[in-house]
Short mmCIF file of C-alpha atoms in Angstrom, two decimals:
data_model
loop_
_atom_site.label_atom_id
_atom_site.label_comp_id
_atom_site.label_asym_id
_atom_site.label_seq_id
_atom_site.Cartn_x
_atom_site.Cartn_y
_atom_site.Cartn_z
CA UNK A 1 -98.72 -162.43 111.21
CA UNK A 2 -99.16 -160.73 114.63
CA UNK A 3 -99.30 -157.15 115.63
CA UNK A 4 -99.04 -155.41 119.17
CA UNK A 5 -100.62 -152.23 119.62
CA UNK A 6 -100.67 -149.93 122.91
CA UNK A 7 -99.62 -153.03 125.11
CA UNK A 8 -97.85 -153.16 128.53
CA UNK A 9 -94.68 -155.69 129.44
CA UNK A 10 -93.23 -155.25 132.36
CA UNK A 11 -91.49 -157.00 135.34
CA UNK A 12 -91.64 -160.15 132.95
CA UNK A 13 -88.93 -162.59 134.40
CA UNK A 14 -87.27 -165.37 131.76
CA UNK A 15 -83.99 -165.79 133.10
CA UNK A 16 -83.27 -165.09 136.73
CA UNK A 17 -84.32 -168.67 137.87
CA UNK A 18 -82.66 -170.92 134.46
CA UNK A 19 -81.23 -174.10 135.27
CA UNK A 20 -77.42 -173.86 134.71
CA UNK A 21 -77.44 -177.51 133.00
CA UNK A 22 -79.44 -175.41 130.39
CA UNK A 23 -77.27 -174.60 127.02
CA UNK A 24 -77.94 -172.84 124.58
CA UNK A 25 -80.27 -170.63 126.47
CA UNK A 26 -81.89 -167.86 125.17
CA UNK A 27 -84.78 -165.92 126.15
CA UNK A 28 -86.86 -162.72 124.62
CA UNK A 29 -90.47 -161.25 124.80
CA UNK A 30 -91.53 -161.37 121.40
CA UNK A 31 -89.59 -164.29 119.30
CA UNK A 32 -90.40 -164.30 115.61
CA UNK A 33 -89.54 -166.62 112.98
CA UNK A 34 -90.76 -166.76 109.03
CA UNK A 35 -93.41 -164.03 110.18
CA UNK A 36 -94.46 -160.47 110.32
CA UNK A 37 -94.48 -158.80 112.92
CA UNK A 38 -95.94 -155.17 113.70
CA UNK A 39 -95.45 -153.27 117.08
CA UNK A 40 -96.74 -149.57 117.57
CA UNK A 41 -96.92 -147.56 121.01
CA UNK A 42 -96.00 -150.58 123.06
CA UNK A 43 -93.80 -150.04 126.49
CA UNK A 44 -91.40 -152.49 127.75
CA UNK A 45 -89.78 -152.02 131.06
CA UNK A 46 -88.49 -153.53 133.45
CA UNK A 47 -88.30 -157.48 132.07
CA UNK A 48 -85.17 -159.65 132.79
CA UNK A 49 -84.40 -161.32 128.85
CA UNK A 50 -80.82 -163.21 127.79
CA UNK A 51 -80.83 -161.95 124.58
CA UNK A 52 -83.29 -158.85 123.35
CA UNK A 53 -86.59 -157.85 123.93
CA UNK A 54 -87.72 -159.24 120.40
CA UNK A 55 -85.61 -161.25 118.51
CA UNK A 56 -86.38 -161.65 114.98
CA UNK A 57 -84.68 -164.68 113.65
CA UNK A 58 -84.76 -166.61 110.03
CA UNK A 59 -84.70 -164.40 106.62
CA UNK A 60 -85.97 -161.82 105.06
CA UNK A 61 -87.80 -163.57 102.44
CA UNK A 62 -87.23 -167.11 101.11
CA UNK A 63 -87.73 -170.54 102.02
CA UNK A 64 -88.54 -172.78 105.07
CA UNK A 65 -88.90 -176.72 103.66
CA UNK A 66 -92.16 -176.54 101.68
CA UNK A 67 -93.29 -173.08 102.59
CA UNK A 68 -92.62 -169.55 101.49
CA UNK A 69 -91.54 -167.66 104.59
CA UNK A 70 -91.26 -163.45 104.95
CA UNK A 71 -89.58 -162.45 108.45
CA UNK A 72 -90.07 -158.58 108.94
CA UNK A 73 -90.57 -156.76 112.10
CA UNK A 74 -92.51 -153.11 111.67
CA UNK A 75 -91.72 -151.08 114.89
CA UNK A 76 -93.10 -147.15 114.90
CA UNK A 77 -93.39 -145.83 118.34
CA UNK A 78 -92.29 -148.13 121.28
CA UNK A 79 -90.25 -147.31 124.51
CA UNK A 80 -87.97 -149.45 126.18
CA UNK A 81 -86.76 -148.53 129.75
CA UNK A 82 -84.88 -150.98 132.64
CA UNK A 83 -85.06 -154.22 130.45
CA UNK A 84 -81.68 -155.92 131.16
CA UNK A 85 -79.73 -159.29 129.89
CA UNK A 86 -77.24 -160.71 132.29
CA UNK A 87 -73.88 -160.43 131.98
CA UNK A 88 -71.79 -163.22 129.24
CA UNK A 89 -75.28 -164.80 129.02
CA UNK A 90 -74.60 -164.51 124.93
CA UNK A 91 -72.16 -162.81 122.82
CA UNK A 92 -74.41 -161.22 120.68
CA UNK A 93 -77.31 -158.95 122.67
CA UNK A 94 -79.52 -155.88 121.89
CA UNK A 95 -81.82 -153.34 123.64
CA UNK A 96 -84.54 -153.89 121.84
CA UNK A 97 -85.11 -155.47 118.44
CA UNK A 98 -82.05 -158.30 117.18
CA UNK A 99 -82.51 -159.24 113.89
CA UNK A 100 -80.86 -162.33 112.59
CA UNK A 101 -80.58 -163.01 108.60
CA UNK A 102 -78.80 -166.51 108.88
CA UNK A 103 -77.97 -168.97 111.39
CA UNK A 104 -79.26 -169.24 115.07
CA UNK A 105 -79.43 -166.68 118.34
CA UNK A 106 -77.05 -168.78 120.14
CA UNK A 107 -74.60 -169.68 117.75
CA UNK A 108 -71.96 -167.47 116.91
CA UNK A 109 -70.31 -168.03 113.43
CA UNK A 110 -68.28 -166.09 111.28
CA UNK A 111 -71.10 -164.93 108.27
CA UNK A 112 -74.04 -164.33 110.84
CA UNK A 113 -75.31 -160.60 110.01
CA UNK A 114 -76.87 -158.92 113.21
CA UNK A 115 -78.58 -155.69 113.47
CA UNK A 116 -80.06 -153.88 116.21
CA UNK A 117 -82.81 -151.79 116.06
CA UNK A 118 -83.43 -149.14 119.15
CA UNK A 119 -86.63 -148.13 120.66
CA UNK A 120 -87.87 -144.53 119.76
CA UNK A 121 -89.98 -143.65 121.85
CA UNK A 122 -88.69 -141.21 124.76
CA UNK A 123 -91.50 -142.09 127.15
CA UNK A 124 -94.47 -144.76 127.41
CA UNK A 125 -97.08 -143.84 125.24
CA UNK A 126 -99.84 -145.79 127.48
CA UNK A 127 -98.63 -143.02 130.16
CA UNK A 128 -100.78 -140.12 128.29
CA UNK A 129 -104.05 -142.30 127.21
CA UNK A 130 -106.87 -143.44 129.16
CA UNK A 131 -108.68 -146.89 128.53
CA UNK A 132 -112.32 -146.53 127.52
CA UNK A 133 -114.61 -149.01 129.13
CA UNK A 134 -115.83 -152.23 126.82
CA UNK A 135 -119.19 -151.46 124.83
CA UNK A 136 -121.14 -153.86 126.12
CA UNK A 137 -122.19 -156.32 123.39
CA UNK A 138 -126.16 -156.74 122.08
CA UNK A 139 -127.97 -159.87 122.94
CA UNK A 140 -128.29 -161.40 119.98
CA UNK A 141 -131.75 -163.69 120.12
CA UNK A 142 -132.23 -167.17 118.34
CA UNK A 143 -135.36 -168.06 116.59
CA UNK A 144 -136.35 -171.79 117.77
CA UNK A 145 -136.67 -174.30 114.88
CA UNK A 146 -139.98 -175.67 115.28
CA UNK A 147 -138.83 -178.99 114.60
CA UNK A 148 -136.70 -179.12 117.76
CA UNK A 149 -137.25 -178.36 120.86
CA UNK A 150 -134.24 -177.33 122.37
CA UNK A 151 -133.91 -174.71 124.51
CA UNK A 152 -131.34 -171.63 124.26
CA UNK A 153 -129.58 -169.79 126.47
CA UNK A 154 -129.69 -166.93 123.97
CA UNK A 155 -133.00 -166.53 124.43
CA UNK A 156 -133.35 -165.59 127.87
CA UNK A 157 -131.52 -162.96 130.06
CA UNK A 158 -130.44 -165.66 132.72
CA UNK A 159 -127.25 -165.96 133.39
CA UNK A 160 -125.71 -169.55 133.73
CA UNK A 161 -123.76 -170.92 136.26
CA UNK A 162 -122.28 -173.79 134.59
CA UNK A 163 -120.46 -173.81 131.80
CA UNK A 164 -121.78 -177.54 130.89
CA UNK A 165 -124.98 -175.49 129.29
CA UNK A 166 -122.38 -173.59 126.95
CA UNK A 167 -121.12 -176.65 125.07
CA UNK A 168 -124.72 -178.80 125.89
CA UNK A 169 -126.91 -176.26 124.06
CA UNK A 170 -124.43 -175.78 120.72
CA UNK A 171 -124.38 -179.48 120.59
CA UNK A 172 -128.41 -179.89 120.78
CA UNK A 173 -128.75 -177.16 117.88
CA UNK A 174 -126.08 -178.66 116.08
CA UNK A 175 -128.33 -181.92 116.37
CA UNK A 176 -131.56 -180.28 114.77
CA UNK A 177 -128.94 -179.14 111.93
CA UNK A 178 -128.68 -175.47 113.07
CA UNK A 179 -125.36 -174.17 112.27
CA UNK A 180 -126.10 -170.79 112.17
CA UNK A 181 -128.01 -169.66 115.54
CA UNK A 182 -125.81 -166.76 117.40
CA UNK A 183 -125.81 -167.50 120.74
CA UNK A 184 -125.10 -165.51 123.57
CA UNK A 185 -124.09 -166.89 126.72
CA UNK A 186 -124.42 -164.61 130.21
CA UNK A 187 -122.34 -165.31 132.31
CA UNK A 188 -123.32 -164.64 136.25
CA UNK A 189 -121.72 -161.88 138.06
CA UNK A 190 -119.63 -162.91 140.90
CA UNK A 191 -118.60 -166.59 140.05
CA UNK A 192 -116.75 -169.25 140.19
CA UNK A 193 -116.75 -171.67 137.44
CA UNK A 194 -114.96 -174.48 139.04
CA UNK A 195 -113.77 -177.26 135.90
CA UNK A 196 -111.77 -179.54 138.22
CA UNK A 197 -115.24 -180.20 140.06
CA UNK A 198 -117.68 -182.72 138.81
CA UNK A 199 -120.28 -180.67 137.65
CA UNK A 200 -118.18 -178.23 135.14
CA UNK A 201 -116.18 -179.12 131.97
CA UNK A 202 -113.81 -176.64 129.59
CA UNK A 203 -115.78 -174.35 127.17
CA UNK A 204 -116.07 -176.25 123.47
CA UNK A 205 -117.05 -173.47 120.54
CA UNK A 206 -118.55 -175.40 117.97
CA UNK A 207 -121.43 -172.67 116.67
CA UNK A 208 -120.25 -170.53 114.20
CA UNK A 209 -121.44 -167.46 116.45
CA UNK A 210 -121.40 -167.47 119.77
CA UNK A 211 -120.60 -164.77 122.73
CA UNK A 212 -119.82 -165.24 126.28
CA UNK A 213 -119.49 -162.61 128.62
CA UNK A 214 -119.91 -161.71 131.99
CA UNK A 215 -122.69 -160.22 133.47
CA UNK A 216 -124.75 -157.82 131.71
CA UNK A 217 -121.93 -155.64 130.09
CA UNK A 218 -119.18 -157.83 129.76
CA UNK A 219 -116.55 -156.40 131.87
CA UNK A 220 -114.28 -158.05 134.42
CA UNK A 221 -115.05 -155.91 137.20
CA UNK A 222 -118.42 -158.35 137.35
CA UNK A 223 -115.61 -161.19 138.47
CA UNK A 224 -116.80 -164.09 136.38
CA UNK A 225 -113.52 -166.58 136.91
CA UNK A 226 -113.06 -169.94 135.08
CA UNK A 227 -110.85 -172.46 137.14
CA UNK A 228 -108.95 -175.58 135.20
CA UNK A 229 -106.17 -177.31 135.87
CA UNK A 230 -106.37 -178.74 132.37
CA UNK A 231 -107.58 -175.69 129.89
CA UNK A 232 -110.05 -173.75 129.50
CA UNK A 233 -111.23 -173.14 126.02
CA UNK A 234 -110.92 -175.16 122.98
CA UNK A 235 -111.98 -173.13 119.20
CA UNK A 236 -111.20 -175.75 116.96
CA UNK A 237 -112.84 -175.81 113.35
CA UNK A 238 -113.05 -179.76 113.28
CA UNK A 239 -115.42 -179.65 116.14
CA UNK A 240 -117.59 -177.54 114.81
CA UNK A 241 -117.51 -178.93 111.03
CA UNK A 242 -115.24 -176.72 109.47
CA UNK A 243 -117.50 -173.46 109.96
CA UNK A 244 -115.46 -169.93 110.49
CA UNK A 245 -116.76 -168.87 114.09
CA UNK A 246 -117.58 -165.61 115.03
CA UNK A 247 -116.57 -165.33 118.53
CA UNK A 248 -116.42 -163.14 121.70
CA UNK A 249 -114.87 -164.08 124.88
CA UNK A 250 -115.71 -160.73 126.98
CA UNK A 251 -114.70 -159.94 130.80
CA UNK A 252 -113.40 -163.64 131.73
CA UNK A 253 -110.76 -164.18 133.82
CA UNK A 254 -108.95 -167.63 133.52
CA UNK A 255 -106.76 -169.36 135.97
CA UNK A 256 -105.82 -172.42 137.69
CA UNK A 257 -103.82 -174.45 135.33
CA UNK A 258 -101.33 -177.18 136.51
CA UNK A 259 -98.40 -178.71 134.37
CA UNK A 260 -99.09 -181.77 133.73
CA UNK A 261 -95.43 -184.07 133.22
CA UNK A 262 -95.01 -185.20 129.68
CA UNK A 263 -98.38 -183.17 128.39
CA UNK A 264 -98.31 -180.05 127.05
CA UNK A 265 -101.28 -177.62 129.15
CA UNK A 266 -102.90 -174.33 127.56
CA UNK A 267 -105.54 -172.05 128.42
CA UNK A 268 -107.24 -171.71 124.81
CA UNK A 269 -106.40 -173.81 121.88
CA UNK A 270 -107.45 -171.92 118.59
CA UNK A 271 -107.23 -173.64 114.47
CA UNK A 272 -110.33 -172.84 112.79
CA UNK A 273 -111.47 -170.07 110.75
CA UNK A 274 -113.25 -166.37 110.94
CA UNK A 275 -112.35 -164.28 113.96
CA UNK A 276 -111.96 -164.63 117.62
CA UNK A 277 -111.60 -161.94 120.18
CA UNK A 278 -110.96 -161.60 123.83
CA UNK A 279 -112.11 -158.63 125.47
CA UNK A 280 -111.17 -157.53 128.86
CA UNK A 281 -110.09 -160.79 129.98
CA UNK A 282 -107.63 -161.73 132.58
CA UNK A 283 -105.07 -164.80 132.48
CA UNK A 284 -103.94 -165.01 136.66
CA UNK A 285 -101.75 -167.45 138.04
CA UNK A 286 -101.78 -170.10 135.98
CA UNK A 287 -99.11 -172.70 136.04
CA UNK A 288 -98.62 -174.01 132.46
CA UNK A 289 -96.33 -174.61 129.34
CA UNK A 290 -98.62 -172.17 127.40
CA UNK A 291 -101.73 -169.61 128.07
CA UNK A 292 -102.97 -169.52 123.93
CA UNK A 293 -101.85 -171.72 120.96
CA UNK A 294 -102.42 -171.47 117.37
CA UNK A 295 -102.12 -173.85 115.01
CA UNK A 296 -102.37 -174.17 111.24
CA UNK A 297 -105.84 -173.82 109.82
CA UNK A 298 -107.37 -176.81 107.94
CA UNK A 299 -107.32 -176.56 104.51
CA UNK A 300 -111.01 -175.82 104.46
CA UNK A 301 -111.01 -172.80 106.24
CA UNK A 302 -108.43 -169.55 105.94
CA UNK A 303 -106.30 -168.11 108.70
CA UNK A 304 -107.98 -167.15 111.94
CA UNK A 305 -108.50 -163.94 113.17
CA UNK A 306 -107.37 -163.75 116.74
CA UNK A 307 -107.54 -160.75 118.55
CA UNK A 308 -106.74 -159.87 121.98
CA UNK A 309 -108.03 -156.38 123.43
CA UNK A 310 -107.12 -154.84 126.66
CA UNK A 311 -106.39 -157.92 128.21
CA UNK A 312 -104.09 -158.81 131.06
CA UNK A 313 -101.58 -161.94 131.52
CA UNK A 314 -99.85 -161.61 135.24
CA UNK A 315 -98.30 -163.97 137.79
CA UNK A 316 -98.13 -166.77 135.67
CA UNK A 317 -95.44 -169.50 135.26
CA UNK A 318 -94.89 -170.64 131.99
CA UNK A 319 -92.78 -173.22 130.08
CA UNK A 320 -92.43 -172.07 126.96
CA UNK A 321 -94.89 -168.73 126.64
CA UNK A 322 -98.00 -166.64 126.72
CA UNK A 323 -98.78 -167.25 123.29
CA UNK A 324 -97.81 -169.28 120.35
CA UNK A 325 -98.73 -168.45 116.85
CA UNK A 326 -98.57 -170.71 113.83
CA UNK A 327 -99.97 -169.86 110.37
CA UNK A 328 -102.97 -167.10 111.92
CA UNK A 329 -103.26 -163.78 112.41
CA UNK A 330 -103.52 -161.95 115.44
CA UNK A 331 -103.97 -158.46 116.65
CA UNK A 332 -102.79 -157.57 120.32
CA UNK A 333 -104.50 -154.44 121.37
CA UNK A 334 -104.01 -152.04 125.01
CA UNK A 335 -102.72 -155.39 126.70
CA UNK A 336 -100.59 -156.31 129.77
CA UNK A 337 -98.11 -158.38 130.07
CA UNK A 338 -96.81 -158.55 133.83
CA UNK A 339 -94.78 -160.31 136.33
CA UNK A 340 -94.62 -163.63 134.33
CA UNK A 341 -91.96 -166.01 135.18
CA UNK A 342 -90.74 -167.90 132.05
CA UNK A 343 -87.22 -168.16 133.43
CA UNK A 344 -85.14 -171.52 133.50
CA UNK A 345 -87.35 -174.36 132.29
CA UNK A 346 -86.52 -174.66 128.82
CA UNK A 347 -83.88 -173.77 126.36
CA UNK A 348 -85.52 -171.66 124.07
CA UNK A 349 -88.47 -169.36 125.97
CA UNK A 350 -90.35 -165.66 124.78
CA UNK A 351 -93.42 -163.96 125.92
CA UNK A 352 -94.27 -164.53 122.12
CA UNK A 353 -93.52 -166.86 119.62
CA UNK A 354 -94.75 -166.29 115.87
CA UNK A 355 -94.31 -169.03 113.11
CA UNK A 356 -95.92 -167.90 109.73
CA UNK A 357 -96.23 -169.00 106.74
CA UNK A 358 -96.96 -167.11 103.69
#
């Protein structure tokens, strides 16, 4: 399941450069199959697509091999303005939302049912509201175990600059059999956390809570900036022993990643349990197949909570999307989505792709 709330896509680019060799092409923002999808007060304007906006493909409610599957798209509220498809791209195309109850996007056969589903909205809604500034988070404090000495960034109000203490610390408490310490993790103001370099490696969550955010409010205007040309983040519950986190990301901005031939490159890789939210974080010029992925939870743990709010993804050049969801849930919230070029580099590319299982 994934909902969009008050976000921003626009100037979004997925065909203009596609390789004519390409068949089968199609391209959308938001591509959802065998999941629910909710969109209220979002604006879209402006984005070059082959098909439709969104393109809701599968069936209403049946089955997908093993699983149960419910496709349904929930739209209240959203303006469209200047998105356009080129011309015999496909013979089927829509404004906004193309639903699909049998069969594929690209192939047209006699018994395919279509329906198109306009925007509402007469103007952007995210035209008439101001963004409030991020609360900026507590410091939560960890009491030492007396049976380890290990020191904590959580218990000072240094900031770090290296990232190597992040996933160093989690793994000492995890050591002294401390699964449960919150950590919070202050980033400094004005920094760049360089992973190519010898000295830096990705962020590893494996504490069940743990916050990271720059400077002393956690707000991006305090330009803490984490460069990889691999990824950035890994949350994955069989790292960190099958616990649910509780985690904030808060004021980050990530960039730097390289494709890598043959490998498939993200910014954050997500699977376990609880919740996980990005706050005010920025995704810049990253050159990569994908900027988040989901994928199914273990069976020890249920469906993460992933949340996005008031983030921004610009200038980056994708393979195959900003975000792929598979079996969790996640809430987008007062985001933008700008001046991404997804166009021409594989068959089947969206802003969004959602794959759930119910």
């Amino acid at each position: 399941e994934i909902s969009f709330k008050e976000c921003k896509f626009e100037d979004n680019d997925l065909v203009s450069a596609k390789d004519p060799a390409l068949e089968n092409y199609y391209s959308s923002i938001i591509d959802n199959f065998a999941g629910n999808v909710t969109l209220t007060n979002n604006c879209f304007i402006g984005n070059k697509v082959s098909t439709s906006v969104i393109v809701s493909e599968g069936i209403p409610f049946g089955t997908y091999g093993d699983f149960e599957v419910n496709d349904e798209v929930i739209a209240t509220n959203n303006f469209a303005s200047g998105n356009t498809r080129p011309p015999d791209e496909v013979e089927e195309g829509c404004d906004f939302i193309l639903s699909i109850t049998d069969g594929s996007i690209y192939t047209i056969d006699d018994g395919i049912e279509y329906d198109c589903t306009p925007a509402t909205a007469t103007r952007c809604f995210l035209d008439e509201i101001t963004t409030a500034s991020p609360t900026p988070s507590p410091t939560n404090q960890v009491t030492s175990n007396p049976t380890c000495s290990v020191f904590i960034a959580g218990n000072t109000t240094e900031c770090l600059t290296s990232l190597v203490q992040i996933t160093a610390e989690q793994e000492e408490a995890l050591a002294c059999g401390r699964t449960d310490d919150n950590f919070t993790f202050k980033l400094c103001a004005d920094t760049l956390f360089d992973v190519d370099s010898s000295i830096e490696n990705p962020i590893r969550i494996l504490s069940s809570q743990v916050e990271i955010i720059c400077g002393d409010n956690g707000q991006r205007s305090n330009n803490c900036t984490i460069r990889s040309s691999d990824f950035h983040i890994n949350i994955n519950a069989s790292d960190a022993a099958n616990v649910d986190n509780t985690v904030l990301i808060s004021g980050v901005t990530f960039t730097g990643l390289k494709t890598v031939p043959n490998e498939e490159s993200y910014s954050v890789s997500a699977a376990s349990g609880g919740s996980v939210t990005f706050r005010d974080c920025i995704w810049e010029n990253n050159d990569s197949h994908l900027l988040v992925k989901t994928d199914l939870p273990s069976e020890l743990t249920d469906a993460l909570q992933l949340k996005f709010d008031r983030c921004t993804f610009s200038d980056n050049k994708l393979r195959t999307g900003v975000l792929r969801n598979i079996g969790q849930d996640v809430n987008i919230s007062g985001c933008t989505f700008s001046r991404n070029d997804l166009s021409g580099l594989l068959a089947n590319v969206s802003i969004c792709t959602t794959l759930g299982f119910v």
